[in-house]
Amino acid sequence: MTPTSDERREVAERLRVYSHDFDFGDSNPFWYVAKSAFGDVDVHTYHSVFARLADLIDPTCHVVGTISMDWQDGSTVYIHSMSCGHTRETSLPEPPAYCDECGARVVSDDDACGD
C-alpha cells in the first residue's frame, strides 16, 4: 500500500525528534530510525527499513495485470491493475506513468524491487 501524505509527515515528525540534540548514548541509532519509520518498537530488518523510507520518499507501484476490451466502434480500452491496489483505464497498452488514485510512480517489474 502506498503511503499517504499524512504518513510521510508523521514519520518526518518522529525523525525530527531525534535530529535535535538527542543523546543516543550507547544505543544503535538505526533502531530509532526504524522506530520512526514504522511507528512501533518491533524489530525490523535493514531491508524493510530502507524500503519503507524509499517508499515514503518516492512511492512506487507496478502493473500486476492488464486486460483489454475491444469496443464495437473499433477502439480498445486497456485496464491496468497495479500493485498499489488501484486500476487505471488507458487507450494505450503502455501503463500510465503515475497512479491517479494514490500518486505512486508506476515502474517496470525490473525497477520494482521491494514492492
XYZ file of N, CA, C and O in Angstrom:
460
model
N 0.839 -1.172 0.000
C 0.000 0.000 0.000
C 0.888 1.240 0.000
O 1.877 1.325 0.712
N 0.508 2.194 -0.785
C 1.280 3.412 -0.917
C 1.055 4.321 0.289
O -0.077 4.523 0.707
N 2.131 4.879 0.844
C 1.969 5.760 1.995
C 1.259 7.058 1.621
O 1.407 7.557 0.512
N 0.503 7.593 2.554
C -0.208 8.849 2.334
C 0.674 10.015 2.757
O 1.688 9.836 3.435
N 0.256 11.204 2.386
C 0.984 12.399 2.806
C 0.992 12.519 4.327
O 1.985 12.955 4.914
N -0.103 12.142 4.967
C -0.152 12.189 6.435
C 0.893 11.257 7.041
O 1.559 11.619 8.013
N 1.033 10.046 6.472
C 2.039 9.106 6.976
C 3.440 9.677 6.820
O 4.275 9.557 7.716
N 3.705 10.305 5.665
C 5.026 10.891 5.434
C 5.313 11.987 6.465
O 6.414 12.072 7.002
N 4.314 12.823 6.735
C 4.507 13.887 7.724
C 4.738 13.327 9.128
O 5.557 13.844 9.886
N 4.008 12.262 9.483
C 4.175 11.655 10.803
C 5.581 11.081 10.973
O 6.199 11.251 12.025
N 6.079 10.398 9.950
C 7.428 9.837 10.022
C 8.458 10.960 10.106
O 9.387 10.904 10.913
N 8.281 11.995 9.304
C 9.210 13.130 9.350
C 9.215 13.771 10.730
O 10.279 14.118 11.260
N 8.052 13.911 11.338
C 7.970 14.483 12.682
C 8.713 13.607 13.696
O 9.452 14.119 14.547
N 8.534 12.282 13.607
C 9.228 11.384 14.525
C 10.746 11.446 14.319
O 11.520 11.419 15.286
N 11.193 11.538 13.062
C 12.636 11.632 12.793
C 13.207 12.944 13.328
O 14.325 12.969 13.848
N 12.434 14.017 13.204
C 12.917 15.319 13.675
C 13.138 15.327 15.187
O 14.013 16.041 15.680
N 12.354 14.565 15.924
C 12.542 14.477 17.375
C 13.970 14.023 17.679
O 14.622 14.551 18.575
N 14.461 13.045 16.902
C 15.798 12.509 17.140
C 16.894 13.343 16.494
O 18.073 13.103 16.723
N 16.539 14.318 15.682
C 17.555 15.116 14.992
C 18.004 16.319 15.819
O 18.965 16.981 15.453
N 17.325 16.605 16.930
C 17.641 17.783 17.737
C 18.270 17.388 19.067
O 17.585 17.071 20.030
N 19.583 17.372 19.108
C 20.327 17.169 20.355
C 19.893 15.938 21.138
O 19.843 15.952 22.366
N 19.545 14.864 20.426
C 19.161 13.634 21.113
C 20.417 12.843 21.432
O 21.266 12.619 20.573
N 20.564 12.417 22.670
C 21.740 11.657 23.087
C 21.449 10.167 22.912
O 20.682 9.582 23.670
N 22.052 9.570 21.896
C 21.853 8.150 21.642
C 22.619 7.276 22.625
O 22.353 6.083 22.739
N 23.578 7.866 23.310
C 24.370 7.094 24.269
C 25.024 5.909 23.582
O 25.631 6.037 22.528
N 24.872 4.748 24.183
C 25.442 3.519 23.621
C 24.466 2.791 22.713
O 24.749 1.703 22.230
N 23.300 3.347 22.501
C 22.288 2.657 21.690
C 22.573 2.828 20.200
O 23.320 3.708 19.781
N 21.942 1.991 19.414
C 22.118 1.993 17.964
C 21.123 2.982 17.337
O 19.918 2.786 17.436
N 21.618 4.028 16.677
C 20.707 4.997 16.059
C 19.767 4.361 15.031
O 18.667 4.857 14.810
N 20.194 3.257 14.423
C 19.325 2.599 13.436
C 18.003 2.190 14.069
O 16.957 2.266 13.431
N 18.008 1.768 15.317
C 16.769 1.370 15.992
C 15.804 2.541 16.043
O 14.605 2.379 15.848
N 16.325 3.757 16.266
C 15.473 4.940 16.320
C 14.930 5.307 14.937
O 13.803 5.777 14.812
N 15.728 5.080 13.917
C 15.243 5.306 12.547
C 14.110 4.331 12.241
O 13.061 4.711 11.718
N 14.304 3.055 12.583
C 13.263 2.046 12.358
C 12.007 2.383 13.150
O 10.887 2.287 12.642
N 12.186 2.793 14.410
C 11.049 3.174 15.250
C 10.284 4.338 14.619
O 9.057 4.362 14.618
N 11.014 5.294 14.072
C 10.381 6.447 13.425
C 9.673 6.051 12.139
O 8.569 6.508 11.859
N 10.319 5.198 11.353
C 9.757 4.818 10.049
C 8.477 4.020 10.188
O 7.543 4.173 9.389
N 8.409 3.151 11.194
C 7.253 2.276 11.338
C 6.309 2.684 12.466
O 5.188 2.192 12.551
N 6.764 3.562 13.356
C 5.912 4.000 14.455
C 5.694 2.938 15.513
O 4.701 2.969 16.232
N 6.611 1.980 15.602
C 6.485 0.926 16.605
C 7.875 0.574 17.137
O 8.870 1.146 16.702
N 7.928 -0.328 18.087
C 9.213 -0.741 18.651
C 9.560 -2.175 18.259
O 10.421 -2.800 18.878
N 8.892 -2.695 17.238
C 9.193 -4.035 16.748
C 10.581 -4.050 16.105
O 11.108 -3.011 15.694
N 11.151 -5.224 15.979
C 12.436 -5.378 15.304
C 12.180 -5.459 13.803
O 11.341 -6.238 13.343
N 12.879 -4.636 13.042
C 12.736 -4.612 11.589
C 14.099 -4.856 10.949
O 15.129 -4.441 11.485
N 14.087 -5.502 9.792
C 15.337 -5.760 9.078
C 15.828 -4.478 8.413
O 15.056 -3.539 8.200
N 17.104 -4.449 8.100
C 17.651 -3.308 7.366
C 16.876 -3.117 6.068
O 16.527 -2.000 5.696
N 16.611 -4.229 5.370
C 15.887 -4.158 4.100
C 14.538 -3.479 4.282
O 14.174 -2.592 3.510
N 13.782 -3.897 5.288
C 12.431 -3.345 5.454
C 12.466 -1.862 5.820
O 11.619 -1.090 5.380
N 13.453 -1.450 6.599
C 13.548 -0.035 6.986
C 13.899 0.820 5.778
O 13.262 1.848 5.520
N 14.899 0.383 5.009
C 15.282 1.169 3.833
C 14.182 1.179 2.777
O 13.954 2.190 2.120
N 13.481 0.057 2.615
C 12.356 0.012 1.664
C 11.247 0.957 2.110
O 10.645 1.659 1.281
N 10.960 0.990 3.407
C 9.924 1.891 3.942
C 10.291 3.348 3.700
O 9.471 4.153 3.264
N 11.554 3.706 3.979
C 11.994 5.081 3.751
C 11.924 5.443 2.268
O 11.496 6.543 1.909
N 12.346 4.528 1.405
C 12.289 4.781 -0.036
C 10.850 4.989 -0.491
O 10.562 5.887 -1.293
N 9.920 4.178 0.024
C 8.508 4.328 -0.354
C 7.915 5.634 0.164
O 7.024 6.212 -0.457
N 8.384 6.105 1.297
C 7.914 7.386 1.806
C 8.400 8.540 0.932
O 7.682 9.507 0.703
N 9.641 8.427 0.445
C 10.223 9.481 -0.380
C 9.688 9.429 -1.807
O 9.320 10.454 -2.384
N 9.635 8.244 -2.388
C 9.231 8.070 -3.790
C 8.340 6.843 -3.902
O 8.802 5.763 -4.249
N 7.033 6.994 -3.585
C 6.139 5.836 -3.642
C 6.048 5.273 -5.067
O 5.885 6.031 -6.020
N 6.203 3.963 -5.180
C 6.104 3.320 -6.493
C 5.150 2.131 -6.429
O 4.871 1.588 -5.363
N 4.659 1.763 -7.584
C 3.892 0.535 -7.737
C 4.206 -0.005 -9.130
O 4.888 0.659 -9.910
N 3.741 -1.194 -9.429
C 3.964 -1.756 -10.755
C 2.682 -2.441 -11.225
O 1.806 -2.753 -10.425
N 2.587 -2.625 -12.523
C 1.409 -3.266 -13.111
C 1.471 -4.758 -12.812
O 2.479 -5.414 -13.075
N 0.391 -5.290 -12.250
C 0.328 -6.724 -11.961
C -0.512 -7.459 -12.998
O -0.483 -8.684 -13.054
N -1.228 -6.717 -13.821
C -2.016 -7.336 -14.878
C -2.695 -6.290 -15.734
O -3.026 -5.201 -15.261
N -2.879 -6.617 -16.997
C -3.565 -5.718 -17.931
C -4.528 -6.541 -18.762
O -4.161 -7.607 -19.278
N -5.750 -6.055 -18.869
C -6.717 -6.680 -19.774
C -7.152 -5.632 -20.786
O -7.072 -4.425 -20.524
N -7.565 -6.091 -21.945
C -8.036 -5.162 -22.971
C -9.481 -5.483 -23.317
O -9.907 -6.636 -23.253
N -10.212 -4.431 -23.655
C -11.608 -4.576 -24.062
C -11.776 -3.868 -25.401
O -11.454 -2.681 -25.521
N -12.215 -4.627 -26.409
C -12.454 -4.061 -27.734
C -13.915 -3.649 -27.846
O -14.816 -4.423 -27.521
N -14.138 -2.420 -28.287
C -15.488 -1.896 -28.438
C -15.943 -2.016 -29.881
O -15.139 -2.171 -30.794
N -17.240 -1.958 -30.090
C -17.800 -2.107 -31.436
C -17.345 -0.997 -32.373
O -17.324 -1.180 -33.592
N -16.983 0.150 -31.850
C -16.532 1.250 -32.701
C -15.076 1.081 -33.140
O -14.519 1.938 -33.820
N -14.451 -0.027 -32.732
C -13.076 -0.310 -33.133
C -12.034 0.164 -32.130
O -10.850 -0.116 -32.300
N -12.441 0.861 -31.116
C -11.481 1.335 -30.120
C -11.202 0.224 -29.095
O -11.984 -0.712 -28.946
N -10.091 0.359 -28.425
C -9.688 -0.596 -27.396
C -9.383 0.166 -26.119
O -8.750 1.220 -26.145
N -9.833 -0.367 -25.014
C -9.525 0.193 -23.692
C -8.685 -0.834 -22.949
O -8.999 -2.026 -22.951
N -7.616 -0.374 -22.335
C -6.736 -1.231 -21.550
C -6.944 -0.905 -20.075
O -6.913 0.259 -19.677
N -7.156 -1.933 -19.281
C -7.351 -1.756 -17.846
C -6.135 -2.357 -17.139
O -5.907 -3.565 -17.204
N -5.378 -1.484 -16.496
C -4.149 -1.880 -15.817
C -4.424 -2.009 -14.318
O -4.869 -1.053 -13.682
N -4.159 -3.182 -13.756
C -4.257 -3.397 -12.312
C -2.861 -3.221 -11.735
O -1.897 -3.810 -12.236
N -2.762 -2.412 -10.679
C -1.447 -2.086 -10.130
C -1.267 -2.615 -8.720
O -2.240 -2.858 -8.010
N -0.026 -2.790 -8.322
C 0.298 -3.367 -7.016
C -0.165 -2.499 -5.855
O -0.278 -2.984 -4.732
N -0.474 -1.240 -6.098
C -0.972 -0.364 -5.037
C -2.447 -0.643 -4.746
O -3.011 -0.091 -3.807
N -3.070 -1.506 -5.575
C -4.465 -1.868 -5.360
C -5.441 -1.112 -6.239
O -6.649 -1.357 -6.185
N -4.955 -0.200 -7.057
C -5.826 0.589 -7.916
C -5.771 0.095 -9.360
O -4.868 -0.642 -9.733
N -6.764 0.510 -10.139
C -6.777 0.206 -11.571
C -6.818 1.512 -12.342
O -7.273 2.539 -11.838
N -6.369 1.443 -13.597
C -6.356 2.628 -14.450
C -6.699 2.211 -15.867
O -6.147 1.259 -16.399
N -7.655 2.900 -16.471
C -8.027 2.661 -17.866
C -7.252 3.618 -18.760
O -7.152 4.807 -18.471
N -6.700 3.067 -19.852
C -5.991 3.885 -20.828
C -6.390 3.448 -22.232
O -6.945 2.372 -22.426
N -6.077 4.285 -23.201
C -6.337 3.927 -24.590
C -5.111 3.291 -25.239
O -5.161 2.896 -26.400
N -4.022 3.202 -24.486
C -2.778 2.614 -24.982
C -2.406 1.405 -24.129
O -2.720 1.363 -22.937
N -1.694 0.430 -24.701
C -1.309 -0.746 -23.913
C -0.238 -0.448 -22.863
O -0.077 -1.196 -21.917
N 0.481 0.669 -23.018
C 1.507 1.027 -22.044
C 0.839 1.495 -20.755
O -0.161 2.190 -20.779
N 1.429 1.133 -19.623
C 0.848 1.579 -18.350
C 1.034 3.082 -18.161
O 1.898 3.695 -18.794
N 0.250 3.669 -17.283
C 0.406 5.103 -17.006
C 1.714 5.360 -16.253
O 2.310 4.444 -15.686
N 2.142 6.602 -16.229
C 3.359 6.959 -15.502
C 3.119 7.023 -13.999
O 4.009 6.728 -13.202
N 1.891 7.398 -13.605
C 1.527 7.537 -12.192
C 0.128 6.983 -11.966
O -0.701 6.992 -12.863
N -0.129 6.549 -10.751
C -1.467 6.103 -10.360
C -2.304 7.336 -10.058
O -1.888 8.193 -9.263
N -3.458 7.441 -10.677
C -4.339 8.584 -10.438
C -4.886 8.618 -9.019
O -5.214 9.674 -8.496
N -5.024 7.472 -8.401
C -5.639 7.385 -7.078
C -4.676 7.757 -5.952
O -5.018 8.528 -5.067
N -3.475 7.179 -5.963
C -2.561 7.384 -4.835
C -1.317 8.183 -5.196
O -0.546 8.554 -4.311
N -1.088 8.428 -6.476
C 0.062 9.215 -6.890
C 1.365 8.454 -7.006
O 2.404 9.042 -7.307
N 1.339 7.141 -6.769
C 2.569 6.358 -6.860
C 3.085 6.350 -8.299
O 2.307 6.311 -9.249
N 4.398 6.397 -8.431
C 5.035 6.320 -9.745
C 5.003 4.867 -10.183
O 5.383 3.969 -9.437
N 4.528 4.614 -11.391
C 4.433 3.244 -11.908
C 5.760 2.884 -12.543
O 6.252 3.578 -13.430
N 6.379 1.794 -12.045
C 7.675 1.351 -12.538
C 7.525 -0.044 -13.151
O 6.558 -0.753 -12.907
N 8.523 -0.433 -13.928
C 8.510 -1.773 -14.508
C 8.840 -2.777 -13.418
O 9.365 -2.433 -12.360
N 8.566 -4.052 -13.666
C 8.864 -5.098 -12.684
C 10.344 -5.125 -12.342
O 10.733 -5.425 -11.217
N 11.204 -4.799 -13.311
C 12.649 -4.801 -13.066
C 13.051 -3.722 -12.067
O 14.000 -3.882 -11.313
N 12.302 -2.603 -12.063
C 12.614 -1.484 -11.175
C 11.879 -1.560 -9.841
O 12.121 -0.765 -8.958
N 10.962 -2.523 -9.704
C 10.068 -2.565 -8.537
C 10.628 -3.387 -7.392
O 9.924 -4.142 -6.760
N 11.908 -3.250 -7.110
C 12.477 -4.007 -6.002
C 11.862 -3.512 -4.692
O 11.706 -2.343 -4.474
N 11.440 -4.459 -3.872
C 10.889 -4.103 -2.584
C 9.389 -3.922 -2.574
O 8.801 -3.758 -1.530
N 8.737 -3.922 -3.718
C 7.279 -3.774 -3.740
C 6.602 -5.049 -3.338
O 7.030 -6.115 -3.545
